[in-house]
Amino acid sequence: MGELAIKIRIAEREYPMRVKEEEEERIRVVGKILNERLRFFKDQFGLQDKQDLLALVAFETMVDKVKLEEDKDTHGADIGQKLNVLEELLSSVNVK
């Protein structure tokens, strides 16, 4: 698959970029989500300044990222503990 030249509009500005064909849909969805979040913060707080709006979206995104990483670590630890229990059970079974 090749690359595509596309333009993504974020906060009323267009950004040209080159993306892999298989990434195009994901990138367009992200652009749409960003603009939705910008509108949400604009409506919610009555902000007009694009920098303030973009800062809030960036902050919200990082909070979500940190939470996902914490959840992933917690789930990874849980899975590790369960695997240890299974290993102990299997090694205690007398296979004939």
N, CA and C atoms as an extended XYZ file, in Angstrom:
288
Properties=species:S:1:pos:R:3:atomname:S:1:resname:S:1:resid:I:1 pbc="F F F"
N         0.832       -1.180        0.000 N   MET     1
C         0.000        0.000        0.000 CA  MET     1
C         0.879        1.246        0.000 C   MET     1
N         0.407        2.282       -0.683 N   GLY     2
C         1.176        3.503       -0.827 CA  GLY     2
C         0.773        4.572        0.168 C   GLY     2
N         1.276        5.761       -0.096 N   GLU     3
C         0.958        6.904        0.740 CA  GLU     3
C        -0.036        7.809        0.029 C   GLU     3
N        -0.807        8.512        0.828 N   LEU     4
C        -1.778        9.462        0.308 CA  LEU     4
C        -1.436       10.852        0.832 C   LEU     4
N        -1.703       11.851        0.021 N   ALA     5
C        -1.582       13.241        0.473 CA  ALA     5
C        -2.989       13.681        0.864 C   ALA     5
N        -3.168       14.004        2.136 N   ILE     6
C        -4.485       14.415        2.610 CA  ILE     6
C        -4.344       15.729        3.375 C   ILE     6
N        -5.476       16.348        3.637 N   LYS     7
C        -5.521       17.553        4.466 CA  LYS     7
C        -6.500       17.296        5.597 C   LYS     7
N        -6.063       17.614        6.798 N   ILE     8
C        -6.902       17.458        7.979 CA  ILE     8
C        -7.148       18.852        8.544 C   ILE     8
N        -8.398       19.136        8.827 N   ARG     9
C        -8.772       20.441        9.376 CA  ARG     9
C        -8.958       20.292       10.877 C   ARG     9
N        -8.155       21.052       11.631 N   ILE    10
C        -8.236       21.054       13.091 CA  ILE    10
C        -8.283       22.507       13.549 C   ILE    10
N        -9.274       22.831       14.332 N   ALA    11
C        -9.430       24.186       14.871 CA  ALA    11
C        -9.389       25.232       13.758 C   ALA    11
N       -10.116       24.953       12.705 N   GLU    12
C       -10.266       25.864       11.575 CA  GLU    12
C        -8.973       26.126       10.808 C   GLU    12
N        -8.009       25.231       10.918 N   ARG    13
C        -6.773       25.296       10.136 CA  ARG    13
C        -6.593       23.983        9.416 C   ARG    13
N        -6.093       24.066        8.202 N   GLU    14
C        -5.827       22.844        7.439 CA  GLU    14
C        -4.368       22.452        7.581 C   GLU    14
N        -4.175       21.152        7.755 N   TYR    15
C        -2.834       20.594        7.887 CA  TYR    15
C        -2.637       19.527        6.814 C   TYR    15
N        -1.773       19.816        5.843 N   PRO    16
C        -1.487       18.792        4.833 CA  PRO    16
C        -0.554       17.743        5.430 C   PRO    16
N        -0.775       16.508        5.062 N   MET    17
C         0.105       15.441        5.546 CA  MET    17
C         0.091       14.269        4.574 C   MET    17
N         1.118       13.475        4.691 N   ARG    18
C         1.202       12.246        3.906 CA  ARG    18
C         1.026       11.087        4.877 C   ARG    18
N         0.099       10.198        4.531 N   VAL    19
C        -0.209        9.076        5.415 CA  VAL    19
C        -0.272        7.790        4.602 C   VAL    19
N        -0.026        6.703        5.262 N   LYS    20
C        -0.205        5.405        4.617 CA  LYS    20
C        -1.696        5.195        4.371 C   LYS    20
N        -2.008        4.537        3.274 N   GLU    21
C        -3.419        4.303        2.929 CA  GLU    21
C        -4.182        3.654        4.083 C   GLU    21
N        -3.554        2.676        4.729 N   GLU    22
C        -4.244        1.960        5.806 CA  GLU    22
C        -4.439        2.820        7.060 C   GLU    22
N        -3.759        3.966        7.152 N   GLU    23
C        -3.895        4.869        8.296 CA  GLU    23
C        -4.868        6.014        8.042 C   GLU    23
N        -5.284        6.200        6.793 N   GLU    24
C        -6.090        7.368        6.443 CA  GLU    24
C        -7.366        7.469        7.281 C   GLU    24
N        -8.116        6.390        7.366 N   GLU    25
C        -9.385        6.441        8.094 CA  GLU    25
C        -9.161        6.800        9.558 C   GLU    25
N        -8.162        6.184       10.187 N   ARG    26
C        -7.871        6.454       11.598 CA  ARG    26
C        -7.530        7.930       11.789 C   ARG    26
N        -6.728        8.477       10.902 N   ILE    27
C        -6.309        9.873       11.025 CA  ILE    27
C        -7.499       10.810       10.843 C   ILE    27
N        -8.368       10.497        9.901 N   ARG    28
C        -9.559       11.332        9.705 CA  ARG    28
C       -10.494       11.257       10.920 C   ARG    28
N       -10.619       10.075       11.507 N   VAL    29
C       -11.444        9.921       12.706 CA  VAL    29
C       -10.860       10.744       13.853 C   VAL    29
N        -9.540       10.703       14.014 N   VAL    30
C        -8.899       11.479       15.076 CA  VAL    30
C        -9.143       12.972       14.861 C   VAL    30
N        -9.021       13.432       13.623 N   GLY    31
C        -9.300       14.838       13.329 CA  GLY    31
C       -10.728       15.216       13.709 C   GLY    31
N       -11.671       14.340       13.399 N   LYS    32
C       -13.078       14.584       13.728 CA  LYS    32
C       -13.276       14.641       15.247 C   LYS    32
N       -12.661       13.705       15.964 N   ILE    33
C       -12.781       13.677       17.426 CA  ILE    33
C       -12.184       14.937       18.035 C   ILE    33
N       -11.018       15.355       17.545 N   LEU    34
C       -10.393       16.577       18.065 CA  LEU    34
C       -11.328       17.774       17.909 C   LEU    34
N       -11.915       17.913       16.724 N   ASN    35
C       -12.819       19.038       16.486 CA  ASN    35
C       -14.064       18.956       17.354 C   ASN    35
N       -14.548       17.751       17.610 N   GLU    36
C       -15.703       17.586       18.506 CA  GLU    36
C       -15.353       18.010       19.928 C   GLU    36
N       -14.170       17.607       20.387 N   ARG    37
C       -13.741       17.981       21.740 CA  ARG    37
C       -13.503       19.486       21.838 C   ARG    37
N       -12.949       20.086       20.785 N   LEU    38
C       -12.756       21.541       20.771 CA  LEU    38
C       -14.112       22.247       20.893 C   LEU    38
N       -15.104       21.775       20.135 N   ARG    39
C       -16.452       22.354       20.212 CA  ARG    39
C       -17.053       22.174       21.610 C   ARG    39
N       -16.838       20.986       22.187 N   PHE    40
C       -17.356       20.722       23.529 CA  PHE    40
C       -16.795       21.732       24.531 C   PHE    40
N       -15.479       21.908       24.546 N   PHE    41
C       -14.870       22.838       25.499 CA  PHE    41
C       -15.270       24.281       25.208 C   PHE    41
N       -15.416       24.613       23.947 N   LYS    42
C       -15.856       25.964       23.570 CA  LYS    42
C       -17.257       26.226       24.118 C   LYS    42
N       -18.160       25.263       23.926 N   ASP    43
C       -19.528       25.410       24.412 CA  ASP    43
C       -19.603       25.340       25.937 C   ASP    43
N       -18.864       24.422       26.513 N   GLN    44
C       -18.911       24.190       27.957 CA  GLN    44
C       -18.366       25.377       28.757 C   GLN    44
N       -17.257       25.955       28.292 N   PHE    45
C       -16.588       27.009       29.054 CA  PHE    45
C       -16.666       28.382       28.390 C   PHE    45
N       -17.276       28.453       27.226 N   GLY    46
C       -17.402       29.738       26.541 CA  GLY    46
C       -16.082       30.310       26.077 C   GLY    46
N       -15.099       29.447       25.861 N   LEU    47
C       -13.775       29.908       25.427 CA  LEU    47
C       -13.768       30.145       23.922 C   LEU    47
N       -13.049       31.146       23.507 N   GLN    48
C       -12.885       31.432       22.084 CA  GLN    48
C       -11.440       31.243       21.634 C   GLN    48
N       -10.507       31.391       22.568 N   ASP    49
C        -9.090       31.326       22.232 CA  ASP    49
C        -8.703       29.896       21.827 C   ASP    49
N        -8.207       29.750       20.614 N   LYS    50
C        -7.860       28.420       20.085 CA  LYS    50
C        -6.767       27.755       20.920 C   LYS    50
N        -5.810       28.540       21.396 N   GLN    51
C        -4.729       27.960       22.188 CA  GLN    51
C        -5.259       27.366       23.486 C   GLN    51
N        -6.182       28.079       24.146 N   ASP    52
C        -6.779       27.552       25.374 CA  ASP    52
C        -7.553       26.265       25.084 C   ASP    52
N        -8.323       26.274       24.003 N   LEU    53
C        -9.104       25.091       23.641 CA  LEU    53
C        -8.197       23.905       23.325 C   LEU    53
N        -7.150       24.152       22.542 N   LEU    54
C        -6.219       23.070       22.204 CA  LEU    54
C        -5.492       22.554       23.450 C   LEU    54
N        -5.168       23.467       24.376 N   ALA    55
C        -4.510       23.044       25.618 CA  ALA    55
C        -5.422       22.135       26.430 C   ALA    55
N        -6.715       22.461       26.499 N   LEU    56
C        -7.658       21.622       27.237 CA  LEU    56
C        -7.811       20.251       26.596 C   LEU    56
N        -7.866       20.217       25.272 N   VAL    57
C        -7.976       18.931       24.573 CA  VAL    57
C        -6.707       18.106       24.798 C   VAL    57
N        -5.547       18.758       24.723 N   ALA    58
C        -4.284       18.047       24.958 CA  ALA    58
C        -4.233       17.502       26.386 C   ALA    58
N        -4.663       18.313       27.343 N   PHE    59
C        -4.669       17.884       28.743 CA  PHE    59
C        -5.597       16.692       28.946 C   PHE    59
N        -6.807       16.797       28.404 N   GLU    60
C        -7.780       15.705       28.517 CA  GLU    60
C        -7.229       14.420       27.890 C   GLU    60
N        -6.576       14.560       26.760 N   THR    61
C        -6.008       13.406       26.062 CA  THR    61
C        -4.917       12.735       26.902 C   THR    61
N        -4.075       13.538       27.532 N   MET    62
C        -3.006       12.957       28.359 CA  MET    62
C        -3.572       12.296       29.611 C   MET    62
N        -4.617       12.864       30.191 N   VAL    63
C        -5.262       12.227       31.350 CA  VAL    63
C        -5.785       10.855       30.944 C   VAL    63
N        -6.449       10.789       29.789 N   ASP    64
C        -6.961        9.513       29.288 CA  ASP    64
C        -5.830        8.519       29.034 C   ASP    64
N        -4.733        8.997       28.463 N   LYS    65
C        -3.582        8.130       28.163 CA  LYS    65
C        -2.992        7.553       29.441 C   LYS    65
N        -2.797        8.397       30.449 N   VAL    66
C        -2.224        7.931       31.718 CA  VAL    66
C        -3.148        6.911       32.364 C   VAL    66
N        -4.456        7.164       32.331 N   LYS    67
C        -5.410        6.209       32.908 CA  LYS    67
C        -5.349        4.867       32.183 C   LYS    67
N        -5.291        4.893       30.855 N   LEU    68
C        -5.194        3.648       30.086 CA  LEU    68
C        -3.923        2.880       30.436 C   LEU    68
N        -2.811        3.597       30.586 N   GLU    69
C        -1.547        2.932       30.948 CA  GLU    69
C        -1.646        2.310       32.337 C   GLU    69
N        -2.265        3.036       33.278 N   GLU    70
C        -2.440        2.484       34.622 CA  GLU    70
C        -3.329        1.244       34.587 C   GLU    70
N        -4.422        1.325       33.821 N   ASP    71
C        -5.324        0.176       33.686 CA  ASP    71
C        -4.594       -1.007       33.061 C   ASP    71
N        -3.793       -0.741       32.041 N   LYS    72
C        -3.037       -1.799       31.379 CA  LYS    72
C        -2.068       -2.463       32.358 C   LYS    72
N        -1.385       -1.649       33.158 N   ASP    73
C        -0.452       -2.200       34.141 CA  ASP    73
C        -1.184       -3.048       35.177 C   ASP    73
N        -2.338       -2.574       35.624 N   THR    74
C        -3.124       -3.309       36.607 CA  THR    74
C        -3.588       -4.643       36.033 C   THR    74
N        -4.111       -4.590       34.797 N   HIS    75
C        -4.581       -5.826       34.164 CA  HIS    75
C        -3.420       -6.778       33.897 C   HIS    75
N        -2.279       -6.233       33.519 N   GLY    76
C        -1.101       -7.070       33.282 CA  GLY    76
C        -0.665       -7.783       34.556 C   GLY    76
N        -0.704       -7.054       35.666 N   ALA    77
C        -0.330       -7.660       36.954 CA  ALA    77
C        -1.338       -8.734       37.340 C   ALA    77
N        -2.629       -8.466       37.128 N   ASP    78
C        -3.673       -9.457       37.432 CA  ASP    78
C        -3.470      -10.719       36.604 C   ASP    78
N        -3.202      -10.550       35.334 N   ILE    79
C        -2.984      -11.699       34.452 CA  ILE    79
C        -1.753      -12.474       34.898 C   ILE    79
N        -0.687      -11.767       35.268 N   GLY    80
C         0.526      -12.422       35.752 CA  GLY    80
C         0.252      -13.260       36.988 C   GLY    80
N        -0.530      -12.724       37.927 N   GLN    81
C        -0.868      -13.465       39.142 CA  GLN    81
C        -1.690      -14.710       38.819 C   GLN    81
N        -2.641      -14.575       37.914 N   LYS    82
C        -3.473      -15.716       37.536 CA  LYS    82
C        -2.656      -16.787       36.831 C   LYS    82
N        -1.707      -16.366       36.007 N   LEU    83
C        -0.833      -17.338       35.350 CA  LEU    83
C         0.033      -18.077       36.360 C   LEU    83
N         0.498      -17.377       37.382 N   ASN    84
C         1.295      -18.025       38.427 CA  ASN    84
C         0.469      -19.074       39.164 C   ASN    84
N        -0.778      -18.748       39.470 N   VAL    85
C        -1.666      -19.705       40.144 CA  VAL    85
C        -1.872      -20.923       39.252 C   VAL    85
N        -2.127      -20.691       37.962 N   LEU    86
C        -2.306      -21.812       37.034 CA  LEU    86
C        -1.046      -22.670       36.948 C   LEU    86
N         0.109      -22.038       36.897 N   GLU    87
C         1.369      -22.787       36.850 CA  GLU    87
C         1.528      -23.661       38.082 C   GLU    87
N         1.212      -23.102       39.250 N   GLU    88
C         1.311      -23.871       40.493 CA  GLU    88
C         0.343      -25.055       40.477 C   GLU    88
N        -0.875      -24.807       39.999 N   LEU    89
C        -1.857      -25.892       39.917 CA  LEU    89
C        -1.386      -26.989       38.967 C   LEU    89
N        -0.878      -26.584       37.823 N   LEU    90
C        -0.413      -27.571       36.846 CA  LEU    90
C         0.779      -28.365       37.361 C   LEU    90
N         1.675      -27.686       38.065 N   SER    91
C         2.837      -28.423       38.551 CA  SER    91
C         2.493      -29.323       39.735 C   SER    91
N         1.370      -29.041       40.402 N   SER    92
C         0.976      -29.912       41.514 CA  SER    92
C         0.196      -31.138       41.039 C   SER    92
N        -0.261      -31.106       39.793 N   VAL    93
C        -1.004      -32.237       39.246 CA  VAL    93
C         0.001      -33.336       38.893 C   VAL    93
N        -0.317      -34.545       39.295 N   ASN    94
C         0.573      -35.670       39.016 CA  ASN    94
C         0.122      -36.281       37.680 C   ASN    94
N         0.873      -35.978       36.643 N   VAL    95
C         0.542      -36.480       35.307 CA  VAL    95
C         1.150      -37.864       35.149 C   VAL    95
N         0.321      -38.845       34.724 N   LYS    96
C         0.818      -40.209       34.529 CA  LYS    96
C         0.875      -40.560       33.092 C   LYS    96
